[in-house]
Amino acid sequence: MNYSEYILLSLIDQVTLAERPPLNSSLLYHIVTGKNTSYQWVKLAELHVYSFFAVFPSLTQDVFNQQISRMERQGLISYNKQNGQKNNRDLIDITERGKRFLVSYRRQWPMIRCDEQARYYNLKSIIMKSFVQVNQYISAYSADVKITEPYIMDEALQAFVRDFWIKYLSADRLQEYLTSLYRQLEVLPPLVADIFMASLVGRPETFNPTSEQLTTYFKVSSSYLEDIYWQLLVSLKQENQLISNLFAEAVKVFGIVPVTYQKSVDLYQRSYSLDKIATLRQLKVSTIVEHLFLYSLLIPDFSFRNNHDPLLIKQTRQYIEQCQKSKKRLLFSDLKKRIGRDNLPYSYVLFARISLTGGVPWH
């Protein structure tokens, strides 16, 4: 079993154990590759699998299909075939053999999962590279040497890290950061802590070991190395002020959503109507709503959510709950008639559905 199969099996197991809504291969693929739609985020909330979102953004459909087929042949997963024939809508479950495999592999490759990583999916590469560059600065500063080979070659990222260094790092803060970091690493599985520290060790002027050196030394895959590093970095952010500041500054400078989403958000914050934004951007109103809804999930107290009538959200939620109990198909046209609002925006359905799940964990 390779690491991506290990992740897929762990995700299936988490959904099965919690007896959450069923999972099919199409949804599974979209979760791990990070398909960014309102429907996908509602499903993330229903299944509570935020920590698996966009873990393998470059995974192709063909490779994914091969992995799923291999796990089925090995008896690690099974399908609840609909209409007697297997397709991408068939429900996937983990087998007893699959559960035993997971126990074994978790001893070999300890795993840390952090729900909040989904919030920063768009900044993953930026934050990880910036963090390593910050530590290169710290290492060079402590050794009183000049950096000859910056870890980051991108000029915009270099400028970001230099500004961060000037704003947040001082002798007192350095000591506070290092003390906090060591304290947090002490309670981690030894393999995880060792990998994290090894990635920050090296000559200050040239800095950290290559991924190839780390994977060879620790006998882990590059995908495990990257995933565990990212999950750990997000979890350390909760109690380490320097890392928390790094995340916050990255959000300010680079934005928490793709550029096309941010354009819609900027126009909305300038008090443009949805229709006007759609016209200016030559997009459908439903697309603009999607942009604003997703941004509201990632940024607490974004005005788009606050501009919705709480009573209407509650009524929409009650209608959805009734449909779920009676196993009746939810039709937006029926909902508008029921509430008596022909012009009800679809965003009310989105906010009602996300509230049914308890909302995103960082709000």
XYZ file of C-alpha atoms in Angstrom:
363
model
C 0.000 0.000 0.000
C 1.418 3.392 -0.964
C 0.752 6.576 0.979
C -2.053 7.913 -1.202
C -3.901 4.586 -0.820
C -3.269 4.783 2.922
C -4.895 8.253 2.939
C -7.855 7.082 0.843
C -8.446 4.104 3.122
C -8.159 6.298 6.233
C -10.735 8.699 4.812
C -13.164 5.866 4.029
C -12.634 4.474 7.526
C -13.320 7.839 9.168
C -16.629 8.213 7.340
C -17.669 4.629 8.080
C -16.758 4.765 11.764
C -18.792 7.924 12.327
C -21.776 6.535 10.389
C -21.886 9.714 8.344
C -23.552 10.070 4.929
C -22.238 7.445 2.474
C -19.192 7.990 0.293
C -18.798 7.111 -3.372
C -15.692 7.080 -5.560
C -16.544 10.341 -7.337
C -16.933 12.247 -4.075
C -13.816 10.610 -2.658
C -11.762 11.750 -5.643
C -13.059 15.318 -5.444
C -12.255 15.535 -1.730
C -8.620 14.493 -1.995
C -7.976 16.563 -5.130
C -9.677 19.641 -3.644
C -12.565 20.361 -5.996
C -13.633 23.785 -4.817
C -17.407 24.141 -5.142
C -20.198 24.927 -2.714
C -21.563 21.391 -3.110
C -18.147 19.975 -2.251
C -17.815 22.106 0.863
C -21.254 21.110 2.085
C -20.218 17.478 1.635
C -16.973 18.135 3.514
C -19.060 19.479 6.374
C -21.514 16.567 6.302
C -18.720 13.993 6.316
C -16.407 16.068 8.518
C -13.325 15.217 6.487
C -11.766 18.689 6.225
C -8.305 17.349 6.992
C -8.339 15.295 3.788
C -9.357 18.152 1.504
C -6.894 18.787 -1.343
C -4.318 16.442 0.132
C -3.414 15.249 -3.392
C -4.333 18.100 -5.771
C -2.329 16.581 -8.652
C -3.783 13.081 -8.425
C -5.140 12.110 -11.844
C -8.410 10.273 -12.335
C -6.618 7.326 -13.984
C -4.173 6.851 -11.110
C -6.979 7.211 -8.580
C -9.058 4.565 -10.387
C -6.068 2.217 -10.365
C -5.590 2.699 -6.626
C -9.249 2.094 -5.844
C -9.268 -1.036 -8.042
C -6.121 -2.325 -6.356
C -7.593 -1.830 -2.881
C -10.758 -3.637 -3.958
C -8.754 -6.585 -5.341
C -6.814 -6.767 -2.073
C -10.073 -6.920 -0.132
C -9.486 -3.623 1.699
C -12.686 -1.973 0.473
C -16.012 -3.170 -0.871
C -18.785 -1.634 -2.954
C -22.463 -1.462 -2.203
C -23.436 -1.767 -5.857
C -26.487 0.195 -6.927
C -28.762 -1.464 -9.495
C -26.474 -4.483 -9.447
C -23.664 -2.824 -11.429
C -20.645 -0.939 -10.204
C -20.255 2.727 -11.210
C -18.792 5.877 -9.712
C -21.966 6.414 -7.677
C -21.649 3.121 -5.838
C -21.021 3.471 -2.107
C -17.603 2.480 -0.756
C -17.038 0.831 2.613
C -13.928 -0.384 4.404
C -13.669 -4.128 5.097
C -12.405 -5.834 8.255
C -9.215 -6.639 6.365
C -8.895 -2.966 5.484
C -9.215 -1.991 9.137
C -6.433 -4.403 10.102
C -4.214 -2.948 7.388
C -4.801 0.553 8.744
C -3.762 -0.447 12.269
C -0.511 -1.844 10.894
C 0.264 1.135 8.683
C -0.515 3.678 11.384
C 2.228 2.137 13.486
C 4.591 2.419 10.520
C 3.495 5.900 9.390
C 1.964 7.882 12.278
C -0.630 10.301 10.976
C -1.735 13.706 12.237
C -4.842 15.276 10.720
C -5.910 18.870 11.261
C -9.345 20.080 10.160
C -8.263 23.685 9.718
C -5.851 22.814 6.908
C -8.827 22.921 4.522
C -9.211 26.618 5.248
C -5.742 27.360 3.861
C -5.817 25.015 0.859
C -5.075 27.885 -1.535
C -2.025 29.015 0.478
C -0.439 25.650 1.205
C 2.653 26.036 -0.969
C 3.174 29.684 -0.026
C 2.977 29.063 3.729
C 5.175 25.973 3.701
C 7.932 27.650 1.659
C 7.706 30.847 3.700
C 7.980 28.933 6.960
C 11.161 27.185 5.869
C 12.614 30.521 4.679
C 11.759 32.136 8.037
C 13.650 29.375 9.800
C 16.605 29.876 7.482
C 16.683 33.507 8.563
C 16.497 32.435 12.212
C 19.282 29.898 11.753
C 21.534 32.362 9.920
C 20.822 35.078 12.480
C 21.664 32.755 15.379
C 24.916 31.630 13.723
C 25.757 35.185 12.616
C 26.312 34.174 8.992
C 25.104 35.545 5.676
C 22.600 33.604 3.581
C 24.236 32.646 0.290
C 21.524 30.396 -1.116
C 17.977 31.489 -0.175
C 15.546 28.608 0.159
C 12.960 30.591 -1.830
C 13.911 31.867 -5.270
C 10.600 33.603 -5.979
C 11.097 37.354 -5.454
C 7.555 38.025 -4.213
C 7.871 35.319 -1.553
C 11.326 36.551 -0.573
C 9.910 40.045 -0.079
C 7.032 38.637 1.966
C 9.397 36.754 4.288
C 11.726 39.761 4.680
C 8.759 41.961 5.650
C 7.551 39.286 8.062
C 11.012 39.082 9.632
C 11.145 42.840 10.198
C 7.619 42.981 11.615
C 7.553 39.967 13.915
C 11.027 38.726 14.827
C 13.139 40.003 17.661
C 15.445 38.326 20.195
C 12.606 37.902 22.723
C 10.180 36.588 20.133
C 12.765 34.177 18.751
C 13.274 32.605 22.152
C 9.535 32.460 22.766
C 9.000 30.814 19.366
C 11.725 28.205 19.841
C 10.614 27.355 23.384
C 7.019 26.919 22.233
C 8.082 24.847 19.223
C 10.209 22.436 21.256
C 7.436 22.023 23.835
C 4.917 21.153 21.125
C 7.247 18.716 19.351
C 7.890 16.779 22.572
C 4.349 15.369 22.622
C 4.328 14.216 18.979
C 5.025 10.707 17.691
C 8.848 10.468 17.461
C 8.894 9.894 13.686
C 6.767 12.990 13.042
C 8.827 15.220 15.331
C 12.112 13.917 13.915
C 11.038 14.571 10.321
C 9.908 18.078 11.192
C 13.140 18.964 12.990
C 15.341 17.332 10.355
C 13.742 19.484 7.672
C 14.874 22.598 9.563
C 18.442 21.434 10.179
C 21.362 22.306 7.957
C 23.982 24.922 7.294
C 22.272 28.293 7.830
C 23.659 29.818 4.643
C 22.299 27.036 2.401
C 19.752 25.528 4.788
C 17.602 22.452 4.785
C 18.142 18.935 3.425
C 16.404 17.986 0.196
C 13.183 15.987 0.182
C 15.092 13.102 -1.408
C 17.560 13.027 1.496
C 14.741 13.062 4.065
C 12.696 10.338 2.368
C 15.768 8.126 2.077
C 16.858 8.622 5.662
C 13.417 8.159 7.247
C 12.274 5.538 4.702
C 9.016 7.338 3.919
C 7.464 8.542 0.664
C 7.670 12.150 -0.495
C 3.857 12.391 -0.292
C 3.973 11.335 3.383
C 6.724 13.849 4.034
C 4.768 16.746 2.511
C 1.425 15.822 4.037
C 2.682 15.274 7.574
C 4.690 18.500 7.405
C 1.652 20.508 6.304
C -0.734 18.952 8.833
C 1.761 19.526 11.604
C 2.396 23.115 10.578
C -1.338 23.888 10.708
C -1.728 22.198 14.098
C 1.310 24.013 15.549
C -0.283 27.277 14.451
C -2.930 26.867 17.164
C -0.491 27.534 20.013
C 2.635 28.984 18.407
C 2.243 32.721 17.954
C 4.929 33.112 15.299
C 3.417 30.415 13.088
C -0.054 31.860 13.686
C 1.207 35.279 12.562
C 2.720 33.729 9.442
C -0.643 32.261 8.435
C -2.444 35.537 9.140
C 0.036 37.600 7.105
C -0.131 35.157 4.188
C -3.916 35.554 4.126
C -3.566 39.352 4.050
C -0.917 39.459 1.338
C -1.850 36.584 -0.978
C -5.566 36.046 -0.272
C -7.270 32.973 1.066
C -9.167 32.120 -2.131
C -8.190 31.939 -5.819
C -7.849 35.300 -7.582
C -11.109 34.902 -9.519
C -13.032 34.469 -6.247
C -11.253 37.430 -4.679
C -12.352 39.702 -7.532
C -16.004 38.941 -6.753
C -15.387 39.484 -3.039
C -13.686 42.839 -3.640
C -16.617 44.108 -5.713
C -19.123 42.903 -3.106
C -17.211 44.703 -0.366
C -17.484 47.864 -2.461
C -21.310 47.493 -2.181
C -21.947 46.267 -5.722
C -25.099 44.159 -6.118
C -24.869 40.512 -7.182
C -26.373 41.365 -10.571
C -23.883 44.192 -11.081
C -20.925 41.980 -10.126
C -22.119 39.292 -12.515
C -22.439 41.838 -15.321
C -19.016 43.363 -14.684
C -17.340 39.969 -14.482
C -19.390 38.444 -17.320
C -20.392 35.537 -15.099
C -23.673 34.065 -13.890
C -25.161 35.352 -10.638
C -25.034 31.777 -9.312
C -21.264 31.766 -9.865
C -20.882 35.008 -7.917
C -22.979 33.548 -5.098
C -20.683 30.527 -5.051
C -17.611 32.755 -4.753
C -19.104 34.732 -1.871
C -20.455 31.660 -0.083
C -17.086 29.904 -0.145
C -15.312 33.035 1.043
C -17.778 33.328 3.927
C -16.863 29.794 5.022
C -13.173 30.666 5.150
C -13.438 34.132 6.719
C -15.547 34.481 9.901
C -17.977 37.409 9.961
C -17.731 38.119 6.243
C -20.616 40.492 5.485
C -22.242 38.214 2.878
C -23.423 35.800 5.579
C -24.451 38.643 7.883
C -26.634 40.156 5.148
C -28.888 37.089 5.129
C -32.078 37.045 7.207
C -31.529 34.538 10.071
C -35.260 33.725 10.121
C -35.257 32.807 6.431
C -32.168 30.640 6.943
C -33.990 28.894 9.792
C -37.121 28.329 7.670
C -34.996 26.983 4.824
C -33.221 24.664 7.196
C -36.518 23.341 8.564
C -37.710 22.601 5.024
C -34.486 20.752 4.211
C -34.802 18.714 7.423
C -38.370 17.753 6.501
C -37.238 16.645 3.038
C -34.464 14.550 4.558
C -36.816 12.867 7.040
C -39.414 12.061 4.398
C -36.695 11.213 1.829
C -38.286 13.728 -0.476
C -36.202 15.365 -3.168
C -35.310 18.976 -2.316
C -36.595 21.283 -5.041
C -35.673 24.949 -4.869
C -38.932 25.901 -6.584
C -40.938 24.102 -3.860
C -38.901 25.805 -1.158
C -39.629 29.275 -2.571
C -43.337 28.509 -2.706
C -43.284 27.134 0.837
C -41.574 30.238 2.205
C -43.472 32.596 -0.080
C -40.374 34.195 -1.575
C -40.163 33.835 -5.345
C -36.928 35.809 -5.416
C -35.209 33.850 -2.614
C -31.459 33.616 -3.426
C -30.033 30.097 -3.571
C -27.427 31.155 -1.025
C -30.104 30.593 1.656
C -30.059 26.889 0.797
C -26.266 26.810 1.034
C -26.157 28.538 4.426
C -29.007 26.367 5.731
C -27.278 23.168 4.634
C -23.951 24.166 6.151
C -25.670 25.096 9.428
C -27.255 21.635 9.542
C -23.759 20.164 9.743
C -22.712 22.412 12.606
C -20.713 24.720 10.356
C -17.001 24.825 9.655
C -14.770 24.160 12.708
C -12.854 27.457 12.631
C -15.934 29.715 12.918
